[in-house]
């Protein structure tokens, strides 16, 4: 239970740092509702948590449904959840049948290749499902977004965001040199990504 309380508090703190943008709110509400469901002894399914998150955002900000970010954010997560629920059982059956006599190295190699394949397939599913939304809001769509996301999502999630948060905290508490150094690294990781 401590982990879920920490996750909920962390989600709200991150959403505040991110300026309460729609994708951050979506993540925050999903973490909060999933945590409350589990802490309350109710098993909440991913589609139900997503639906409740969209409902909560619409109640708090009714104009959110008119923004492209609302539909792109919830549409991408919906596609990933739907795709994941369709393939999760098949991959588990394959792994259970195939891994009985494998070495730890082969298991790691299989896990890594399956993770990369599932990540790529999720990106393709999200991209294809968002083509109508992109066309409706922007009169165009980007077919290269799975490649861009394959590079940007791990880089921003694993490096840029943590460096920016820790750097900002260091500046806030007065550790100027470390804060500036961390933010410099985050900026120099982001610049070539934006050019690409």
Tab-separated table of C-alpha atoms in Angstrom:
chain	number	residue	atom	x	y	z
A	1	UNK	CA	0.000	0.000	0.000
A	2	UNK	CA	2.927	2.355	0.640
A	3	UNK	CA	3.970	1.918	-2.993
A	4	UNK	CA	0.554	2.983	-4.281
A	5	UNK	CA	0.359	5.986	-1.952
A	6	UNK	CA	3.862	6.977	-3.111
A	7	UNK	CA	2.873	6.483	-6.759
A	8	UNK	CA	-0.247	8.634	-6.359
A	9	UNK	CA	1.671	11.426	-4.598
A	10	UNK	CA	4.435	11.202	-7.202
A	11	UNK	CA	1.923	11.361	-10.049
A	12	UNK	CA	0.318	14.515	-8.646
A	13	UNK	CA	3.710	16.127	-8.019
A	14	UNK	CA	4.844	15.326	-11.568
A	15	UNK	CA	1.581	16.622	-13.035
A	16	UNK	CA	2.031	19.881	-11.127
A	17	UNK	CA	5.626	20.182	-12.393
A	18	UNK	CA	4.399	19.491	-15.950
A	19	UNK	CA	1.847	22.327	-15.728
A	20	UNK	CA	-1.279	20.145	-15.594
A	21	UNK	CA	-1.184	19.411	-19.317
A	22	UNK	CA	-3.776	16.964	-20.625
A	23	UNK	CA	-1.388	13.984	-21.111
A	24	UNK	CA	0.029	14.513	-17.608
A	25	UNK	CA	-3.479	14.753	-16.131
A	26	UNK	CA	-4.465	11.560	-17.935
A	27	UNK	CA	-1.527	9.720	-16.434
A	28	UNK	CA	-2.188	11.221	-13.010
A	29	UNK	CA	-5.841	10.230	-12.972
A	30	UNK	CA	-5.036	6.734	-14.245
A	31	UNK	CA	-2.454	6.170	-11.499
A	32	UNK	CA	-4.776	7.649	-8.859
A	33	UNK	CA	-7.822	5.631	-9.878
A	34	UNK	CA	-5.868	2.384	-10.318
A	35	UNK	CA	-4.236	2.904	-6.917
A	36	UNK	CA	-7.515	3.658	-5.181
A	37	UNK	CA	-9.161	0.618	-6.798
A	38	UNK	CA	-6.361	-1.683	-5.641
A	39	UNK	CA	-6.142	-0.117	-2.170
A	40	UNK	CA	-9.930	-0.457	-1.842
A	41	UNK	CA	-9.800	-4.150	-2.717
A	42	UNK	CA	-11.398	-3.711	-6.130
A	43	UNK	CA	-9.649	-5.048	-9.212
A	44	UNK	CA	-9.943	-2.287	-11.781
A	45	UNK	CA	-9.442	-3.214	-15.417
A	46	UNK	CA	-7.265	-0.961	-17.580
A	47	UNK	CA	-10.176	0.100	-19.858
A	48	UNK	CA	-12.293	1.003	-16.803
A	49	UNK	CA	-9.460	3.076	-15.296
A	50	UNK	CA	-8.999	4.828	-18.647
A	51	UNK	CA	-12.732	5.569	-18.907
A	52	UNK	CA	-12.901	6.911	-15.338
A	53	UNK	CA	-9.822	9.065	-16.024
A	54	UNK	CA	-11.453	10.567	-19.111
A	55	UNK	CA	-14.645	11.164	-17.124
A	56	UNK	CA	-12.745	12.857	-14.278
A	57	UNK	CA	-10.901	15.128	-16.710
A	58	UNK	CA	-14.134	16.025	-18.487
A	59	UNK	CA	-15.859	16.898	-15.194
A	60	UNK	CA	-12.918	19.040	-14.045
A	61	UNK	CA	-12.354	20.688	-17.445
A	62	UNK	CA	-15.316	20.262	-19.827
A	63	UNK	CA	-13.463	22.146	-22.589
A	64	UNK	CA	-10.708	19.514	-22.605
A	65	UNK	CA	-12.697	17.343	-25.006
A	66	UNK	CA	-12.316	20.032	-27.671
A	67	UNK	CA	-8.515	19.820	-27.634
A	68	UNK	CA	-6.422	17.585	-29.847
A	69	UNK	CA	-4.315	16.572	-26.822
A	70	UNK	CA	-7.314	14.951	-25.133
A	71	UNK	CA	-8.148	12.719	-28.085
A	72	UNK	CA	-4.532	11.982	-29.009
A	73	UNK	CA	-3.602	11.102	-25.435
A	74	UNK	CA	-6.587	8.910	-24.629
A	75	UNK	CA	-6.661	7.462	-28.142
A	76	UNK	CA	-3.032	6.359	-27.975
A	77	UNK	CA	-3.443	4.759	-24.549
A	78	UNK	CA	-6.680	3.060	-25.639
A	79	UNK	CA	-4.974	1.572	-28.691
A	80	UNK	CA	-2.035	0.360	-26.606
A	81	UNK	CA	-4.368	-1.193	-24.000
A	82	UNK	CA	-6.491	-2.862	-26.673
A	83	UNK	CA	-3.438	-4.115	-28.568
A	84	UNK	CA	-1.760	-5.260	-25.356
A	85	UNK	CA	-4.773	-7.213	-24.144
A	86	UNK	CA	-4.998	-8.957	-27.529
A	87	UNK	CA	-1.345	-10.046	-27.615
A	88	UNK	CA	-0.465	-10.465	-23.911
A	89	UNK	CA	-2.043	-13.910	-23.557
A	90	UNK	CA	-0.442	-15.222	-26.761
A	91	UNK	CA	3.058	-14.052	-25.764
A	92	UNK	CA	2.682	-15.554	-22.258
A	93	UNK	CA	1.654	-18.930	-23.723
A	94	UNK	CA	4.605	-18.887	-26.138
A	95	UNK	CA	7.056	-17.961	-23.365
A	96	UNK	CA	5.724	-20.621	-20.948
A	97	UNK	CA	5.988	-23.377	-23.548
A	98	UNK	CA	9.374	-22.308	-24.915
A	99	UNK	CA	11.318	-21.281	-21.785
A	100	UNK	CA	11.337	-24.522	-19.841
A	101	UNK	CA	14.841	-25.611	-20.964
A	102	UNK	CA	16.503	-22.262	-21.704
A	103	UNK	CA	19.602	-20.824	-20.051
A	104	UNK	CA	19.294	-17.495	-18.178
A	105	UNK	CA	21.120	-15.775	-21.064
A	106	UNK	CA	18.630	-17.134	-23.608
A	107	UNK	CA	15.711	-16.105	-21.383
A	108	UNK	CA	17.108	-12.574	-21.150
A	109	UNK	CA	17.639	-12.476	-24.909
A	110	UNK	CA	14.072	-13.692	-25.539
A	111	UNK	CA	12.659	-11.186	-23.042
A	112	UNK	CA	14.571	-8.334	-24.691
A	113	UNK	CA	13.527	-9.284	-28.232
A	114	UNK	CA	9.882	-9.737	-27.135
A	115	UNK	CA	9.940	-6.357	-25.358
A	116	UNK	CA	11.313	-4.589	-28.427
A	117	UNK	CA	8.805	-6.335	-30.727
A	118	UNK	CA	5.866	-5.557	-28.420
A	119	UNK	CA	6.968	-1.928	-28.048
A	120	UNK	CA	7.252	-1.503	-31.798
A	121	UNK	CA	3.882	-3.171	-32.430
A	122	UNK	CA	2.250	-0.954	-29.772
A	123	UNK	CA	3.649	2.148	-31.477
A	124	UNK	CA	2.315	1.012	-34.841
A	125	UNK	CA	-1.095	0.274	-33.301
A	126	UNK	CA	-1.209	3.713	-31.653
A	127	UNK	CA	-0.102	5.445	-34.854
A	128	UNK	CA	-2.673	3.701	-37.042
A	129	UNK	CA	-5.490	4.335	-34.558
A	130	UNK	CA	-4.589	8.048	-34.313
A	131	UNK	CA	-4.548	8.672	-38.065
A	132	UNK	CA	-8.230	9.790	-38.116
A	133	UNK	CA	-7.721	12.050	-35.068
A	134	UNK	CA	-4.652	13.671	-36.614
A	135	UNK	CA	-6.441	14.151	-39.912
A	136	UNK	CA	-9.478	15.697	-38.161
A	137	UNK	CA	-7.500	18.167	-36.022
A	138	UNK	CA	-4.490	18.921	-38.226
A	139	UNK	CA	-5.631	17.941	-41.737
A	140	UNK	CA	-2.570	15.685	-41.904
A	141	UNK	CA	-0.869	12.793	-40.180
A	142	UNK	CA	2.705	11.610	-39.628
A	143	UNK	CA	3.527	8.090	-40.774
A	144	UNK	CA	7.030	8.417	-39.304
A	145	UNK	CA	5.745	8.871	-35.756
A	146	UNK	CA	6.452	5.224	-34.723
A	147	UNK	CA	10.140	5.766	-35.548
A	148	UNK	CA	10.205	9.158	-33.813
A	149	UNK	CA	8.441	7.726	-30.750
A	150	UNK	CA	10.761	4.705	-30.647
A	151	UNK	CA	13.660	7.124	-30.165
A	152	UNK	CA	12.001	9.930	-28.211
A	153	UNK	CA	9.946	8.006	-25.633
A	154	UNK	CA	12.839	6.002	-24.095
A	155	UNK	CA	15.218	8.982	-24.245
A	156	UNK	CA	12.790	11.450	-22.667
A	157	UNK	CA	11.405	8.944	-20.124
A	158	UNK	CA	14.701	7.477	-18.960
A	159	UNK	CA	17.030	10.482	-19.204
A	160	UNK	CA	15.620	13.912	-20.047
A	161	UNK	CA	12.681	13.992	-17.611
A	162	UNK	CA	14.565	12.623	-14.555
A	163	UNK	CA	17.513	14.945	-15.239
A	164	UNK	CA	15.203	17.958	-15.580
A	165	UNK	CA	13.273	17.133	-12.400
A	166	UNK	CA	16.372	16.473	-10.272
A	167	UNK	CA	18.110	19.537	-11.765
A	168	UNK	CA	15.112	21.733	-10.942
A	169	UNK	CA	14.961	20.387	-7.389
A	170	UNK	CA	18.692	21.071	-6.963
A	171	UNK	CA	18.217	24.658	-8.115
A	172	UNK	CA	15.216	25.054	-5.808
A	173	UNK	CA	17.141	23.902	-2.720
A	174	UNK	CA	20.198	25.988	-3.622
A	175	UNK	CA	22.615	23.405	-5.060
A	176	UNK	CA	23.314	25.633	-8.048
A	177	UNK	CA	26.268	23.851	-9.696
A	178	UNK	CA	24.692	20.378	-9.755
A	179	UNK	CA	21.292	21.727	-10.843
A	180	UNK	CA	22.774	23.699	-13.721
A	181	UNK	CA	24.909	20.737	-14.806
A	182	UNK	CA	21.930	18.373	-14.859
A	183	UNK	CA	19.775	20.832	-16.789
A	184	UNK	CA	22.651	21.398	-19.255
A	185	UNK	CA	22.836	17.637	-19.912
A	186	UNK	CA	19.038	17.439	-20.336
A	187	UNK	CA	19.071	20.368	-22.785
A	188	UNK	CA	21.913	18.858	-24.811
A	189	UNK	CA	20.061	15.544	-25.040
A	190	UNK	CA	16.898	17.330	-26.168
A	191	UNK	CA	18.459	19.600	-28.819
A	192	UNK	CA	19.521	16.867	-31.292
A	193	UNK	CA	16.217	15.078	-30.694
A	194	UNK	CA	14.296	18.205	-31.725
A	195	UNK	CA	16.520	18.668	-34.789
A	196	UNK	CA	15.952	15.028	-35.770
